[in-house]
Rosetta silent file (secondary structure, phi, psi, omega in degrees, C-alpha in Angstrom):
SEQUENCE: MKGKKQCPCCCGSKTGNKREYHVGNREMTLAELPVGTAATVLKVTPDWRGRKKFADIGVIAGSELVMEAHAPFGGLLRVKIMETSMALHRDDAVNVMMKRGEASE
SCORE:     score description
SCORE:     0.000 S_00000001
   1 L     0.000  132.615 -179.270    0.000    0.000    0.000 S_00000001
   2 L   -73.705  155.416  178.121    1.364    3.387   -0.950 S_00000001
   3 L   -71.031  166.360  179.558    1.896    6.111    1.628 S_00000001
   4 L   -75.371  146.010 -178.677   -0.451    9.005    2.073 S_00000001
   5 E  -106.340  151.764  177.734    0.045   12.048   -0.147 S_00000001
   6 E   -77.448  143.422  178.657   -0.213   15.693    0.823 S_00000001
   7 L   -60.469  138.507 -178.891   -3.212   17.614   -0.440 S_00000001
   8 L   -68.659  -13.408 -179.704   -2.365   19.759   -3.517 S_00000001
   9 L   -87.463    4.778  176.425   -3.924   22.889   -1.977 S_00000001
  10 L    66.289   27.468  178.487   -1.143   22.968    0.658 S_00000001
  11 L   -80.411  -13.641  178.268   -3.563   22.740    3.607 S_00000001
  12 L    95.968  -11.297  179.928   -1.326   20.080    5.154 S_00000001
  13 L   -73.115  152.632 -179.962   -3.911   17.296    5.218 S_00000001
  14 E  -123.816  147.085 -179.214   -2.864   13.886    3.970 S_00000001
  15 E  -149.660  154.150  178.806   -4.913   11.230    2.259 S_00000001
  16 L   -90.371  -18.182 -176.632   -4.325    7.913    0.548 S_00000001
  17 L  -115.069  123.421 -176.662   -6.911    8.465   -2.171 S_00000001
  18 H   -64.006  -21.803  177.571   -6.493   11.392   -4.566 S_00000001
  19 H   -74.025  -14.760 -179.985  -10.284   11.766   -4.844 S_00000001
  20 H   -92.890    5.979 -179.617  -10.410   12.601   -1.124 S_00000001
  21 L   -58.201  142.734  172.965   -8.186   15.666   -1.466 S_00000001
  22 L   -71.379  130.167 -174.405   -9.374   18.792    0.238 S_00000001
  23 L   -76.329  -33.894  179.443  -10.301   21.239   -2.521 S_00000001
  24 L    70.122 -151.193 -178.091   -9.341   24.411   -0.624 S_00000001
  25 L  -106.472   27.552 -178.444   -9.857   27.795   -2.274 S_00000001
  26 L   -73.004  163.497  175.388   -8.480   26.918   -5.703 S_00000001
  27 E   -71.291  145.110  177.023  -10.158   27.875   -8.961 S_00000001
  28 E  -154.138  167.757  175.896  -12.615   25.349  -10.370 S_00000001
  29 E   -86.240  161.798  177.636  -15.468   25.258  -12.819 S_00000001
  30 H   -60.563  -32.767  179.990  -19.079   25.505  -11.724 S_00000001
  31 H   -66.226  -25.423 -179.079  -19.527   21.885  -12.852 S_00000001
  32 H   -87.935  -11.002 -174.815  -16.888   20.755  -10.287 S_00000001
  33 L   -65.957  125.999  179.453  -18.458   22.578   -7.326 S_00000001
  34 L   -70.055  155.160  178.495  -19.653   20.138   -4.623 S_00000001
  35 L   -61.916  136.711  178.463  -23.267   20.228   -3.383 S_00000001
  36 L    86.014    2.738 -176.927  -23.794   22.657   -0.497 S_00000001
  37 L   -98.658  136.408  174.540  -20.731   24.747   -1.335 S_00000001
  38 E   -91.847  147.658 -179.851  -20.773   28.519   -1.768 S_00000001
  39 E  -154.612  163.633  178.433  -18.530   30.093   -4.395 S_00000001
  40 E  -113.649  136.081  177.973  -17.837   33.331   -6.237 S_00000001
  41 E   -72.246  124.673  176.411  -17.872   33.625  -10.026 S_00000001
  42 E   -89.663  -47.419  179.750  -14.400   34.624  -11.270 S_00000001
  43 E  -163.583  161.799  174.873  -15.090   34.729  -14.996 S_00000001
  44 E  -119.371  134.061 -178.652  -17.219   33.321  -17.781 S_00000001
  45 L   -52.041  125.936 -173.155  -15.521   32.049  -20.941 S_00000001
  46 L   -61.586  -34.711 -176.224  -15.706   34.949  -23.456 S_00000001
  47 L   -94.239   12.146 -177.892  -16.670   32.952  -26.544 S_00000001
  48 L   -72.921  132.929 -174.306  -19.330   30.905  -24.788 S_00000001
  49 L   -65.231  -27.565 -177.403  -22.699   31.039  -26.591 S_00000001
  50 L   -98.591   12.477 -175.114  -24.787   31.395  -23.402 S_00000001
  51 H   -57.474  -47.920 -179.054  -22.735   34.124  -21.770 S_00000001
  52 H   -66.486  -38.542 -179.976  -25.313   36.873  -22.234 S_00000001
  53 H   -58.401  -45.827 -178.326  -28.168   34.609  -21.187 S_00000001
  54 H   -78.369  -25.745  173.652  -26.543   33.864  -17.827 S_00000001
  55 H   -64.313  -36.120  179.247  -25.377   37.470  -17.373 S_00000001
  56 H   -63.349  -27.926 -179.991  -29.039   38.461  -17.580 S_00000001
  57 L  -103.155    6.141  172.175  -29.848   36.266  -14.565 S_00000001
  58 L   107.625    1.437  178.190  -26.816   37.279  -12.512 S_00000001
  59 L   -85.301   82.566  179.495  -24.056   34.796  -13.378 S_00000001
  60 L  -132.800  164.974  179.567  -21.319   37.427  -13.781 S_00000001
  61 L   -55.691  131.560  179.023  -17.863   37.935  -12.275 S_00000001
  62 L    96.828  -16.357 -179.845  -18.149   38.721   -8.578 S_00000001
  63 L   -78.793  148.437 -179.749  -21.576   37.199   -7.969 S_00000001
  64 E  -104.959  145.099  178.211  -21.933   34.558   -5.264 S_00000001
  65 E  -146.136  167.152  178.450  -23.880   31.337   -5.608 S_00000001
  66 E  -128.114  131.775  175.499  -24.511   28.051   -3.816 S_00000001
  67 E   -78.456  116.381 -177.643  -24.595   24.618   -5.470 S_00000001
  68 E   -90.760  -39.645 -176.407  -27.885   23.090   -4.320 S_00000001
  69 E  -164.715  156.297  170.988  -27.981   19.741   -6.144 S_00000001
  70 E  -113.760  140.568  177.429  -26.672   17.570   -8.948 S_00000001
  71 L   -66.315  151.161 -177.549  -29.118   15.524  -11.040 S_00000001
  72 L   -55.208  -34.053 -178.274  -28.883   11.747  -10.494 S_00000001
  73 L  -102.710    8.819  170.687  -27.436   11.112  -13.950 S_00000001
  74 L    83.072    4.001 -176.864  -25.187   14.170  -13.951 S_00000001
  75 L   -82.568  -34.560 -176.293  -26.706   16.241  -16.750 S_00000001
  76 E  -117.319  152.553  175.787  -28.229   19.107  -14.768 S_00000001
  77 E  -126.050  141.674  174.834  -27.084   21.216  -11.827 S_00000001
  78 E  -108.672  123.429 -174.193  -29.315   23.266   -9.504 S_00000001
  79 E  -124.403  140.456  174.964  -27.704   26.516   -8.376 S_00000001
  80 E  -107.338  120.709  177.604  -28.989   29.260   -6.072 S_00000001
  81 E  -127.357  127.259 -170.027  -27.904   32.755   -7.060 S_00000001
  82 L    56.855 -121.001  179.407  -29.259   35.705   -5.107 S_00000001
  83 L  -108.863   18.203 -175.283  -32.774   34.524   -4.168 S_00000001
  84 E  -118.628  133.307  171.085  -33.338   32.394   -7.264 S_00000001
  85 E   -97.297  136.433  179.182  -32.762   28.673   -7.832 S_00000001
  86 E  -141.592  157.247  176.537  -32.064   27.691  -11.399 S_00000001
  87 E  -109.940  142.260  174.446  -31.014   24.600  -13.309 S_00000001
  88 E  -144.323  157.483 -178.189  -28.320   24.544  -15.946 S_00000001
  89 E   -75.220  144.414  177.925  -26.569   21.904  -17.988 S_00000001
  90 H   -59.070  -35.456  179.030  -23.191   20.621  -16.868 S_00000001
  91 H   -61.116  -34.047  176.738  -21.869   21.312  -20.389 S_00000001
  92 H   -78.666  -35.551 -176.403  -22.617   25.023  -19.878 S_00000001
  93 H   -65.523  -22.933  178.919  -21.321   25.045  -16.280 S_00000001
  94 L   -70.464  -11.374  179.389  -17.775   24.108  -17.363 S_00000001
  95 L   -92.650    2.173  179.688  -17.514   27.590  -18.920 S_00000001
  96 E  -112.263  115.912  179.282  -17.960   29.375  -15.572 S_00000001
  97 E   -88.449  134.411 -174.075  -14.802   29.673  -13.430 S_00000001
  98 E  -124.246  158.263  168.215  -15.408   29.785   -9.677 S_00000001
  99 E  -124.998  120.461 -177.792  -13.476   30.395   -6.479 S_00000001
 100 E   -62.438  138.573 -178.774  -14.729   28.401   -3.542 S_00000001
 101 L  -134.627 -168.272  178.835  -15.759   30.507   -0.560 S_00000001
 102 L   -84.743  143.373  176.441  -17.464   30.361    2.805 S_00000001
 103 L   -72.429  131.797 -178.126  -21.149   29.476    2.990 S_00000001
 104 L  -101.702    5.926 -178.822  -23.135   32.539    3.998 S_00000001
 105 L  -102.966    0.000    0.000  -26.355   30.711    4.833 S_00000001
């Protein structure tokens, strides 16, 4: 059995399974955000076809959101932004860069 490895976010925690790494405050896509986690939008890919559509509902740099749920088969994500819950496709969510933050609820 291999030894435990240090988490890549430099938090000091060690784990034997790379899937158990602590995510920390690193950048990630909206599609990677775990359920129940709050995060801040860093940027939206400029050439993405739905950029204006999501800007209209508040998915812009600096806005905060909470991942509420993932669909059982992984196609849809439910996100709460401001006071609105919305669903979006995982394929679209990979175009939104996030920075994990503290839950404010």
